[in-house]
Every structure is written in structure tokens, then in C-alpha cells.
PDB file of C-alpha atoms and ligand atoms in Angstrom:
ATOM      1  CA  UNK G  72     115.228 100.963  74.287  1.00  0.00           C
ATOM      2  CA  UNK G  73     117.660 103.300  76.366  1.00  0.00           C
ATOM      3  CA  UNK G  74     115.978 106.498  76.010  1.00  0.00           C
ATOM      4  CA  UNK G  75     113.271 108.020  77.514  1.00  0.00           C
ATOM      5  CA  UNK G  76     111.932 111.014  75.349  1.00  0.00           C
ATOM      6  CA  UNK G  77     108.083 110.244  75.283  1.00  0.00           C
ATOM      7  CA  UNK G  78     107.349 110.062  71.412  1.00  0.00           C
ATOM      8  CA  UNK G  79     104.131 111.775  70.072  1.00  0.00           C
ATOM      9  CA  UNK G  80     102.578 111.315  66.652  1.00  0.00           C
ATOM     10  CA  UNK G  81     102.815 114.102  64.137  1.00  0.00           C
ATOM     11  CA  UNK G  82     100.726 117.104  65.399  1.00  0.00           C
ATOM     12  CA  UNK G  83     100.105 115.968  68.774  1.00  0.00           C
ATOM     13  CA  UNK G  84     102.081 118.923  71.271  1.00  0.00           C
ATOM     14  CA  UNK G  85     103.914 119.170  73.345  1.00  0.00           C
ATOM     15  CA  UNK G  86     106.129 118.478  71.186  1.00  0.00           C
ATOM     16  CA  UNK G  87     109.956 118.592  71.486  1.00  0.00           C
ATOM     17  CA  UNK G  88     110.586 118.088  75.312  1.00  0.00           C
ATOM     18  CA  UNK G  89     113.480 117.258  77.147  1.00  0.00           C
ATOM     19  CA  UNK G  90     113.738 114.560  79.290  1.00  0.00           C
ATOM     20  CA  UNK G  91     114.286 116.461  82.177  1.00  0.00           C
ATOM     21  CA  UNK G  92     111.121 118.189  81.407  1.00  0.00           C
ATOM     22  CA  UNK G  93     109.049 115.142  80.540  1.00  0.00           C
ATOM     23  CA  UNK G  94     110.286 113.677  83.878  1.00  0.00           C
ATOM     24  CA  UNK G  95     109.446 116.613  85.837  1.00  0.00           C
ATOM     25  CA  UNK G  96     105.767 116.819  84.351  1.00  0.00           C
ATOM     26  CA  UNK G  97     105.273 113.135  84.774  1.00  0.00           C
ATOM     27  CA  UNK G  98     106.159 113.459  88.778  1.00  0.00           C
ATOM     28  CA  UNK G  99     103.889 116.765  88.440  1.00  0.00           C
ATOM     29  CA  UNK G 100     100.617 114.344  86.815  1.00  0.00           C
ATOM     30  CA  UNK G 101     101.158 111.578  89.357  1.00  0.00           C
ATOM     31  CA  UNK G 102     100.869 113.993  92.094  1.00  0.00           C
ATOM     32  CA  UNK G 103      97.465 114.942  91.153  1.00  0.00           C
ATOM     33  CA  UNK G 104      96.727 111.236  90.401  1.00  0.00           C
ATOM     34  CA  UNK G 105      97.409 110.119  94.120  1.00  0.00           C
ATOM     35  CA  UNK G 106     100.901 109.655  94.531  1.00  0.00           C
ATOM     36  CA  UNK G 107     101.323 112.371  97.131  1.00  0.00           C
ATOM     37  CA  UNK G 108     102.661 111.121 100.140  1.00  0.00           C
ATOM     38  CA  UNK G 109     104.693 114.422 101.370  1.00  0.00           C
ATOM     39  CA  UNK G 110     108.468 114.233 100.127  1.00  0.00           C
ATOM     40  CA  UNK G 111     108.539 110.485  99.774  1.00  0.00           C
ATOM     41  CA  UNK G 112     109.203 108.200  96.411  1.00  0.00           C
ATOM     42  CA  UNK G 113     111.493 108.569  93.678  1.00  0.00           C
ATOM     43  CA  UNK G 114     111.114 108.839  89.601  1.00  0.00           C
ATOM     44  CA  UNK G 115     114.375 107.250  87.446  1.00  0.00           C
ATOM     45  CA  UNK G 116     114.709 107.833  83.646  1.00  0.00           C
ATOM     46  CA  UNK G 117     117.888 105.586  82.308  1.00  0.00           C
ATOM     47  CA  UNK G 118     119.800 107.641  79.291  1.00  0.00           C
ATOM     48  CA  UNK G 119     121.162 106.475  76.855  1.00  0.00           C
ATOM     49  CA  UNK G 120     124.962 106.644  78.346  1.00  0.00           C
ATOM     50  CA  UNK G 121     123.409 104.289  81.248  1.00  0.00           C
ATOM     51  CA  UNK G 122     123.110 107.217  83.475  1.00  0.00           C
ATOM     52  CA  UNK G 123     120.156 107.908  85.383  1.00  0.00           C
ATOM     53  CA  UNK G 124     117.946 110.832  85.672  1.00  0.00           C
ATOM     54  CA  UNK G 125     116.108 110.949  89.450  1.00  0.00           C
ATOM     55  CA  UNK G 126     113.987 112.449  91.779  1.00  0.00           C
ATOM     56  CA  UNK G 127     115.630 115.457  93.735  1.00  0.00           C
ATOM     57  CA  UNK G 128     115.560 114.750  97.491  1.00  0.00           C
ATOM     58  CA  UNK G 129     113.727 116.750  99.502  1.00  0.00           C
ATOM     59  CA  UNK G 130     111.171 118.249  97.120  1.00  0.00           C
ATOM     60  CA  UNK G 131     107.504 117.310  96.963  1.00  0.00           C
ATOM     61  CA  UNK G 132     106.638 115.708  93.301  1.00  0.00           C
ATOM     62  CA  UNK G 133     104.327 119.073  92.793  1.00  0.00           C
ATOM     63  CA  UNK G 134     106.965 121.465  92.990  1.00  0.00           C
ATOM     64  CA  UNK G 135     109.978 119.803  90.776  1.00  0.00           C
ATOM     65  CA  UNK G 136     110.553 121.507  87.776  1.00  0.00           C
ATOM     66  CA  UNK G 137     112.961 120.290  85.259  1.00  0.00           C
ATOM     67  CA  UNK G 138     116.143 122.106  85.949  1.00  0.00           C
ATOM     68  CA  UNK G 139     115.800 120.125  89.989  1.00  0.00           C
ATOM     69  CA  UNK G 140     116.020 116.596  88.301  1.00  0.00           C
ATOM     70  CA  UNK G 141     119.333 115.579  89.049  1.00  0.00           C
ATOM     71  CA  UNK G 142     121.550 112.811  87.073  1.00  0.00           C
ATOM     72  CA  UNK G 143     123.396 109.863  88.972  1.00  0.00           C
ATOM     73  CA  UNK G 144     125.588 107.138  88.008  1.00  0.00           C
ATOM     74  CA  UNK G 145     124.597 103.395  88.511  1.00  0.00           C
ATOM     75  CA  UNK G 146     126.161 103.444  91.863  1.00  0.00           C
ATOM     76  CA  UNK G 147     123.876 106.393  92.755  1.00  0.00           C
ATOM     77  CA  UNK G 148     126.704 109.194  92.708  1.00  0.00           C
ATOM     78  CA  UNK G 149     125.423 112.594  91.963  1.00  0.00           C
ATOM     79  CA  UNK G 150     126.840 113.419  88.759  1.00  0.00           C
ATOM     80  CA  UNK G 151     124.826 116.230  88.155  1.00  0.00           C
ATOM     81  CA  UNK G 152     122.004 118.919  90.154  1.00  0.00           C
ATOM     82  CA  UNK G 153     121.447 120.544  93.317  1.00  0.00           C
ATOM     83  CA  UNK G 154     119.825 118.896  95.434  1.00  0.00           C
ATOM     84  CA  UNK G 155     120.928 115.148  97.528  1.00  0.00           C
ATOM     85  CA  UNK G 156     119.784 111.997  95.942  1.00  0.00           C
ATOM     86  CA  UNK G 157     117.208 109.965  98.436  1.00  0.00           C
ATOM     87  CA  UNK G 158     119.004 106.907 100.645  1.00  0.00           C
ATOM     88  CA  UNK G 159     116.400 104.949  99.531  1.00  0.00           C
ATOM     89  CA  UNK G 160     117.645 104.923  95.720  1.00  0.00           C
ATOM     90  CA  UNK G 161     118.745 101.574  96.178  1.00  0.00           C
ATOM     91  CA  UNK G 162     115.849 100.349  95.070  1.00  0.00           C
ATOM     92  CA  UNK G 163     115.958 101.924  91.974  1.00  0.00           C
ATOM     93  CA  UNK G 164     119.633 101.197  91.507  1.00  0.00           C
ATOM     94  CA  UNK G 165     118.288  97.324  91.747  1.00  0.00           C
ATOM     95  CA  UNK G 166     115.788  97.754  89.339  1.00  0.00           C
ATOM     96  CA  UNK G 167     117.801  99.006  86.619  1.00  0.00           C
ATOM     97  CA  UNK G 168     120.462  96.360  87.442  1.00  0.00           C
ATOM     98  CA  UNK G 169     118.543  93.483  87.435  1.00  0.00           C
ATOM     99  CA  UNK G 170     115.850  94.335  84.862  1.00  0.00           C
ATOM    100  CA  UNK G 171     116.892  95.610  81.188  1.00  0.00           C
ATOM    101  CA  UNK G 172     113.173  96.378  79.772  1.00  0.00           C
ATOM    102  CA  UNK G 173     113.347  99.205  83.085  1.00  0.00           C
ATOM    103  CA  UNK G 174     113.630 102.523  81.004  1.00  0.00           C
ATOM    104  CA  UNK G 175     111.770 104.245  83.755  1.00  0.00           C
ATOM    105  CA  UNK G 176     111.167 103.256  87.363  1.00  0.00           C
ATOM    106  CA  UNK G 177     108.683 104.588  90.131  1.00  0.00           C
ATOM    107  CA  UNK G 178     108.199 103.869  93.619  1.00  0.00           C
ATOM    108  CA  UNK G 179     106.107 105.940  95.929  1.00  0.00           C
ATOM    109  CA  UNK G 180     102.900 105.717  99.042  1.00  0.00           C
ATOM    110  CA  UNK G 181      99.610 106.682  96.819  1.00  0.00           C
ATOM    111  CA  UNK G 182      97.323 106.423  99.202  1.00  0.00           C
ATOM    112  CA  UNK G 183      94.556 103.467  97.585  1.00  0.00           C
ATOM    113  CA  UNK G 184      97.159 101.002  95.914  1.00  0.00           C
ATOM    114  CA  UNK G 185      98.589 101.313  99.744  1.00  0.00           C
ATOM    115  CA  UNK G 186      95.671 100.567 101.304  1.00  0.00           C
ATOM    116  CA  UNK G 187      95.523  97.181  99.376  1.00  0.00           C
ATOM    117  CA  UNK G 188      99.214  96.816  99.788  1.00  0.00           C
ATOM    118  CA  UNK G 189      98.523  96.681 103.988  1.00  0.00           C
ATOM    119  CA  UNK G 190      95.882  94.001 102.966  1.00  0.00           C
ATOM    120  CA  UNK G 191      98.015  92.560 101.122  1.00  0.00           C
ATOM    121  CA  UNK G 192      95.215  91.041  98.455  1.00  0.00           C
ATOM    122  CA  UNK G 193      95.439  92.397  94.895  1.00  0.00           C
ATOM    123  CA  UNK G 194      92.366  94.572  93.688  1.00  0.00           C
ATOM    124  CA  UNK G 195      90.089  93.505  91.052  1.00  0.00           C
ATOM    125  CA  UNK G 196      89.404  94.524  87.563  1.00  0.00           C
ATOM    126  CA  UNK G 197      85.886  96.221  87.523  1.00  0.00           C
ATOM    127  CA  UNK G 198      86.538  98.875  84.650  1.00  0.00           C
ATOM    128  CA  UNK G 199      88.685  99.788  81.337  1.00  0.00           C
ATOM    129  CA  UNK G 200      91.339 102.163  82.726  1.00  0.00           C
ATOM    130  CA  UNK G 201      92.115  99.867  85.509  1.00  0.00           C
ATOM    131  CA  UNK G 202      92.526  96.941  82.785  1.00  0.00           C
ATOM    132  CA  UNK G 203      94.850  99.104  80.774  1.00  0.00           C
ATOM    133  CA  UNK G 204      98.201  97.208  82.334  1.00  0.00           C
ATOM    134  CA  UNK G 205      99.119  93.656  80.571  1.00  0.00           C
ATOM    135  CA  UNK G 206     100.841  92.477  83.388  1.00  0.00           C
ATOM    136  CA  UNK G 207     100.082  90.628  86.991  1.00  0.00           C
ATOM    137  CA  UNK G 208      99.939  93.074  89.249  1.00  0.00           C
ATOM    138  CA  UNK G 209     102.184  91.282  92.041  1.00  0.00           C
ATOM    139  CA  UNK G 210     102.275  91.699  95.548  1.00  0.00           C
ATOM    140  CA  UNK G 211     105.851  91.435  97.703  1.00  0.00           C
ATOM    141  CA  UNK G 212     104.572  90.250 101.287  1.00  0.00           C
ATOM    142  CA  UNK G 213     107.709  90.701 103.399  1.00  0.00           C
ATOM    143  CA  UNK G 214     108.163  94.111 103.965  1.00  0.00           C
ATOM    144  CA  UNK G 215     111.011  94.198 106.541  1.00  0.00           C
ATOM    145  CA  UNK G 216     111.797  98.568 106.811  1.00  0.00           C
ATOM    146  CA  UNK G 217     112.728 100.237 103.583  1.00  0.00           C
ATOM    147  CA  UNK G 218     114.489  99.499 100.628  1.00  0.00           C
ATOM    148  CA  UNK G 219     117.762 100.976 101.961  1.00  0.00           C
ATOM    149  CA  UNK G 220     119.567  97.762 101.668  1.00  0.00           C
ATOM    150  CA  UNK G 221     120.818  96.054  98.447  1.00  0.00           C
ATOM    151  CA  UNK G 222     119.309  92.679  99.430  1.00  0.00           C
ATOM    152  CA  UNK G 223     115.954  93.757 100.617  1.00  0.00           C
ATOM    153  CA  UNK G 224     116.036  96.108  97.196  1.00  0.00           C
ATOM    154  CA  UNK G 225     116.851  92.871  95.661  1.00  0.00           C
ATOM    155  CA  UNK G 226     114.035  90.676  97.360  1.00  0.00           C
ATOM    156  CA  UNK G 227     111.453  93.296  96.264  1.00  0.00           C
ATOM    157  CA  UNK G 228     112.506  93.731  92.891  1.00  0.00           C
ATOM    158  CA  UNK G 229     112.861  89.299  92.297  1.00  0.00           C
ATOM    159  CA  UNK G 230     109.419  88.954  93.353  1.00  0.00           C
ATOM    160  CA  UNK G 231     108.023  91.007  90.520  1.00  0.00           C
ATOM    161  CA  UNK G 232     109.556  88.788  88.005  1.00  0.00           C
ATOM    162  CA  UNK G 233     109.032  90.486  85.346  1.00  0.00           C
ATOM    163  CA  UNK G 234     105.930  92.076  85.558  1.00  0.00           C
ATOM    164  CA  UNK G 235     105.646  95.973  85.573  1.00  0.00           C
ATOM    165  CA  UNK G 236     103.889  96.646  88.601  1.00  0.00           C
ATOM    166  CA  UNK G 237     103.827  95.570  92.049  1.00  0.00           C
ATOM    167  CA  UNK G 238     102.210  96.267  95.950  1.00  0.00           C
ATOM    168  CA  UNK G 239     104.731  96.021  98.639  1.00  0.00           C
ATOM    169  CA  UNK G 240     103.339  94.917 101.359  1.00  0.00           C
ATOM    170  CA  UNK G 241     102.585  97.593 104.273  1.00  0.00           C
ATOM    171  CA  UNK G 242     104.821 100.297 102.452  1.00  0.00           C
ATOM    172  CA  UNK G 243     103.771 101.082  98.743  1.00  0.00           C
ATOM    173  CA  UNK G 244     104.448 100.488  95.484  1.00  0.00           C
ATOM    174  CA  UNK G 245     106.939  99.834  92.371  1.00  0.00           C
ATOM    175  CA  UNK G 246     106.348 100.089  88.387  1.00  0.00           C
ATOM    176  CA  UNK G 247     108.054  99.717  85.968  1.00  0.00           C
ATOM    177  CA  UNK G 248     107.626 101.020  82.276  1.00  0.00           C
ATOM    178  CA  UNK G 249     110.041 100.887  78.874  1.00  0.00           C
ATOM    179  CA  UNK G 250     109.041 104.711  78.603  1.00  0.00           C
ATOM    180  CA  UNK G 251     107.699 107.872  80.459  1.00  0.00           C
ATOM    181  CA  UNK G 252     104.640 107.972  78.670  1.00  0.00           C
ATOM    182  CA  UNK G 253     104.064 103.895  79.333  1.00  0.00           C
ATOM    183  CA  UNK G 254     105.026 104.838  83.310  1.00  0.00           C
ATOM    184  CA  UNK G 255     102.627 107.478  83.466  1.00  0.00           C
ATOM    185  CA  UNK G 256      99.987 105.228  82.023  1.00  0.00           C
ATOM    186  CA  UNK G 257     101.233 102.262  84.175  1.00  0.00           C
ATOM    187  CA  UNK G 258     100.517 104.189  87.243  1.00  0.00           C
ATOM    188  CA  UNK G 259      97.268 105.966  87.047  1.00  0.00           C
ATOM    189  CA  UNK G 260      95.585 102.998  85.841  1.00  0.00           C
ATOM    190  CA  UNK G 261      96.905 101.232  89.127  1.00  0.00           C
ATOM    191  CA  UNK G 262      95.859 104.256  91.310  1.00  0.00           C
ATOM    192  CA  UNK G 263      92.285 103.980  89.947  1.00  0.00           C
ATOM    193  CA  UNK G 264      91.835 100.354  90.099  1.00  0.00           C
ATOM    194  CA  UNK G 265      92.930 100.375  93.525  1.00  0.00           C
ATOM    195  CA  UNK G 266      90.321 103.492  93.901  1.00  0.00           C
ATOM    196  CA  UNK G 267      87.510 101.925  92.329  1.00  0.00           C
ATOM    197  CA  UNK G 268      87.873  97.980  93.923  1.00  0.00           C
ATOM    198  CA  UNK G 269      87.853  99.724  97.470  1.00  0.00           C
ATOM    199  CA  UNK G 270      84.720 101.834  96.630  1.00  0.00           C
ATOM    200  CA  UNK G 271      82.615  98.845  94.956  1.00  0.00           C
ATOM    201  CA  UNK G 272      84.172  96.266  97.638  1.00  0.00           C
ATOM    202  CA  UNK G 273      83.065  98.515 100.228  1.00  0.00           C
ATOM    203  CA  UNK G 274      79.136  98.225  98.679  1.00  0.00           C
ATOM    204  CA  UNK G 275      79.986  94.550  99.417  1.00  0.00           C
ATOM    205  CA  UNK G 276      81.604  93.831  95.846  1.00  0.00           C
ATOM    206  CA  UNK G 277      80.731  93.497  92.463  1.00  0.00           C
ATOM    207  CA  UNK G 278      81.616  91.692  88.823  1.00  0.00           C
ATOM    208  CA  UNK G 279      85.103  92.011  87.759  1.00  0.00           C
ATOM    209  CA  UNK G 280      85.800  92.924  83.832  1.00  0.00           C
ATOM    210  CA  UNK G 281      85.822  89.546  82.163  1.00  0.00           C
ATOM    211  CA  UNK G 282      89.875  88.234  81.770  1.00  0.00           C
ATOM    212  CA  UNK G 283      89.956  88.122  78.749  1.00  0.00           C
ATOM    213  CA  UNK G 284      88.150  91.194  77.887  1.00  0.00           C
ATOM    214  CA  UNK G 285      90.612  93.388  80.393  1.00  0.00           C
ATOM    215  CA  UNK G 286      93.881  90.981  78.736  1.00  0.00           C
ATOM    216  CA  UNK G 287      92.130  92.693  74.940  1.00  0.00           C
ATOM    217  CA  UNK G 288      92.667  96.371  76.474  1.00  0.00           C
ATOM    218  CA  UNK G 289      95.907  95.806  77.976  1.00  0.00           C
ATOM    219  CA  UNK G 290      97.427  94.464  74.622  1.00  0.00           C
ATOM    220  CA  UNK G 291      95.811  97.744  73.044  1.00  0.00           C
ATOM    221  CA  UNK G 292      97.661 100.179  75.372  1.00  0.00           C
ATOM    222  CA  UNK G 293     100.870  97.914  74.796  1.00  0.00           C
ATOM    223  CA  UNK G 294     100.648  98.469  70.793  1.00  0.00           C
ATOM    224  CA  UNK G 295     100.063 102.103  71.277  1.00  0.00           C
ATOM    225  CA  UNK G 296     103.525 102.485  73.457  1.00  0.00           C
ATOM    226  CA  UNK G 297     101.628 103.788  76.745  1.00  0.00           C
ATOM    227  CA  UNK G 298      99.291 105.381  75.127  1.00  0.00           C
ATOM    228  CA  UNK G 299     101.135 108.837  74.779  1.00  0.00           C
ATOM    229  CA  UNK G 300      98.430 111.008  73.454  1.00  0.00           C
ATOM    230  CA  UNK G 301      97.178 110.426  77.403  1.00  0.00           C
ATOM    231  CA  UNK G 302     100.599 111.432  78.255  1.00  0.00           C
ATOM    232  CA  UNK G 303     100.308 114.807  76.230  1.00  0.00           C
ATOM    233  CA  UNK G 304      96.746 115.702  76.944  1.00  0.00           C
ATOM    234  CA  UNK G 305      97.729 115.626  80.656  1.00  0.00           C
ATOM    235  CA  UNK G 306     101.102 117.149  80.525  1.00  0.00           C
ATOM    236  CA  UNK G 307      99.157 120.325  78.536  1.00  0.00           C
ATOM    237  CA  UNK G 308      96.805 120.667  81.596  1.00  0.00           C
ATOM    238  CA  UNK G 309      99.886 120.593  83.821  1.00  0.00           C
ATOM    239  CA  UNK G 310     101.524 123.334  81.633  1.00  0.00           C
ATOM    240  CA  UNK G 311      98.370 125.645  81.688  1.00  0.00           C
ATOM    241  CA  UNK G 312      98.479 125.310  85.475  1.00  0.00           C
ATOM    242  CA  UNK G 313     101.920 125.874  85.852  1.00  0.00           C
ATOM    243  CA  UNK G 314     104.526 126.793  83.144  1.00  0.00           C
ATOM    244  CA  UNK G 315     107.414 126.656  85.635  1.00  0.00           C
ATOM    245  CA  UNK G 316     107.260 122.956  85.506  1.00  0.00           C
ATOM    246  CA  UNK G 317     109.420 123.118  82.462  1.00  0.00           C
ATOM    247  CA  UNK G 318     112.017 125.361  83.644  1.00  0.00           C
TER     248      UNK G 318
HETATM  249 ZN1  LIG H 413     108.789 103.876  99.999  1.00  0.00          ZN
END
């Protein structure tokens, strides 16, 4: 797959969006899902001509609307937009480089998958969204400043292997989806599980979902393609709340 419109099922609105506009909702909905540290982390949506579509620089992920996504080559050149692309697009450059299921790439600080990231232990399974991912949720221990760098981009991205999702030690995290809608789901579910282990840890910990009853759920969401009607219901609240989004 090369594109990244997010496919709905007849009937199911909003219907007909642009990528620009999906990507600018899906940085809106991950805002209000935790991934809100300030101005930092970066969205990228690979086209179909290999291009990629990005985070602006500069702009917190609750105030990009569509027409502020801007387009860069696979050298991270602006090719089109406004605003500067972030120095720390390496990472993403890596990513799409090294893995060809990455459609759709996101790094960013939310604040409980971080926590666990400075622990550097992976939180457990205790409920159905947070078993909604089929792969290991990996953790990169060797956080040495940034992701500037091609090889420490590289070191980051070779530990995932090729699981979707991944802590970084002391810094954040990185997931990656074949789809907006599958990146969306990707990364609430790991903002919530990280939510939920550090509130039933902190009661002094509890039973974790049975494997192979999470492993049942996760090959569920897979078959349904990241679960887009998700996807829609939440871009619709993001819409009532603020048209502009899709400007
Ligand atoms: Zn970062």
C-alpha cells in the first residue's frame, strides 16, 4: 500500500477527505489522546509518488489544519508548504527507508507511554483497547540525545524489527501503521495501556488480559484495517469542535 486516504465503508462520513485533511485531524485526535508535549513530534503520510506528507514545524498538533501540512522529498527537502520541516525528521526519513509496510509514521512525548519509556519496562495488558495492537510493543534502551543523526535514527528504528510500536527509552515513542486510520488506532490504544498499567500498578498491580485472549483482539482490529469507523467517529467530534481543521 502507498497511499494513505483512510477508507470508510459505504455510509460511514466523513467521507471523501484529503489526505492532508485526514493527516491534520489525526494530529488534531492524538492531541486530545495524550500526545501533547508543546511543539514536539512529527506525523509522515508516504504518497503514492514516494513523497512524504509531514508535520509543519513549529505548530502545536491542536492547531494544524490541513492547508499547514507540508510535503518533502525522501531526503527531507521541502517540496511543498509554509512552514520549516523539524531537524529531527531524520527519524522519519529512516523509517520509511528501511521499513516498506511504513505508510504512516509517528513519533512524539505523550506523557504515560513516556513515563514507562524512563522505566524502561513495557506495560501490561489489563483491558481490550490496550490489547487492540498485534505486535510486541518494543522498547529501544539506548537513548543517546535525539534522533538528529542518521545512525542513531537507524539504531532506533532496527530495534523495532518489525513491530509497529515502540518506547524509546527516556525520550518517547515511535509507531508505525500501513494507514492513518491503523496509526490513529495504533496510538491511542498505546496511550491508554500505558494509562491504565500505571494506575492499577500503582494499587500494587493486578491480572493482565490472558495472551491469547488480547493476541484474539489484536487480529480483529488487523482484519478490520485499523478499525476506521473509530477513525471517523473521532474525526466527526474533532470537526464539530473545530471546522478549521480541514481548511
Ligand atoms: Zn522526540
Amino acid at each position: 500500500m502507498t497511499t494513505t486516504a483512510v477508507q470508510f465503508e459505504e455510509g460511514v462520513e466523513p467521507a471523501g477527505l484529503t489526505d492532508r485533511q485526514a493527516l491534520a485531524l489525526l494530529h488534531r485526535m492524538l492531541w486530545s489522546e495524550g500526545f501533547d508535549d508543546r511543539i514536539a513530534g512529527h506525523i509522515t503520510a508516504r504518497q503514492s509518488d514516494g513523497s512524504l506528507l509531514c508535520t509543519p514545524y513549529g505548530l502545536r498538533w491542536d492547531e494544524v489544519r490541513a492547508s499547514d501540512i507540508i510535503r518533502i522529498d525522501r531526503d527531507g527537502r521541502i517540496l511543498e508548504g509554509r512552514w520549516p520541516v523539524t531537524t529531527a525528521i531524520t527519524l522519519h526519513l529512516v523509517v520509511h527507508k528501511m521499513r516498506s509496510d511504513a505508510v504512516v509514521a509517528v513519533h512524539h512525548h505523550p506523557e504515560w507511554a513516556t513515563v514507562w519509556a524512563a522505566t524502561r519496562k513495557v506495560p501490561p495488558i489489563y483491558d481490550q483497547l490496550s490489547a487492540f495492537v498485534e505486535d510486541d510493543l518494543v522498547i529501544y534502551d539506548d537513548y543517546s540525545g535525539g534522533v538528529n543523526e542518521w545512525d542513531l535514527a537507524e539504531a532506533n528504528v532496527k530495534s523495532m524489527g518489525g513491530s509497529g510500536q515502540a518506547l524509546l527509552a527516556n525520550h518517547g515513542v515511535l509507531v508505525v501503521a500501513t494507514s492513518i486510520a491503523e496509526a490513529h488506532l495504533r496510538c491511542v490504544s498505546l496511550e491508554h495501556r500505558a494509562k491504565l498499567a500505571w494506575r492499577v500498578e500503582s494499587l500494587g498491580g493486578g491480572i493482565p488480559l490472558r495472551s491469547e485472549v488480547a493476541a484474539k483482539l489484536a487480529r480483529t482490529m488487523r482484519d478490520k484495517g485499523g478499525w476506521p469507523q473509530f477513525f471517523a467517529s473521532m474525526a466527526r467530534a474533532e470537526m464539530r469542535r473545530d471546522p478549521s481543521v480541514l481548511d
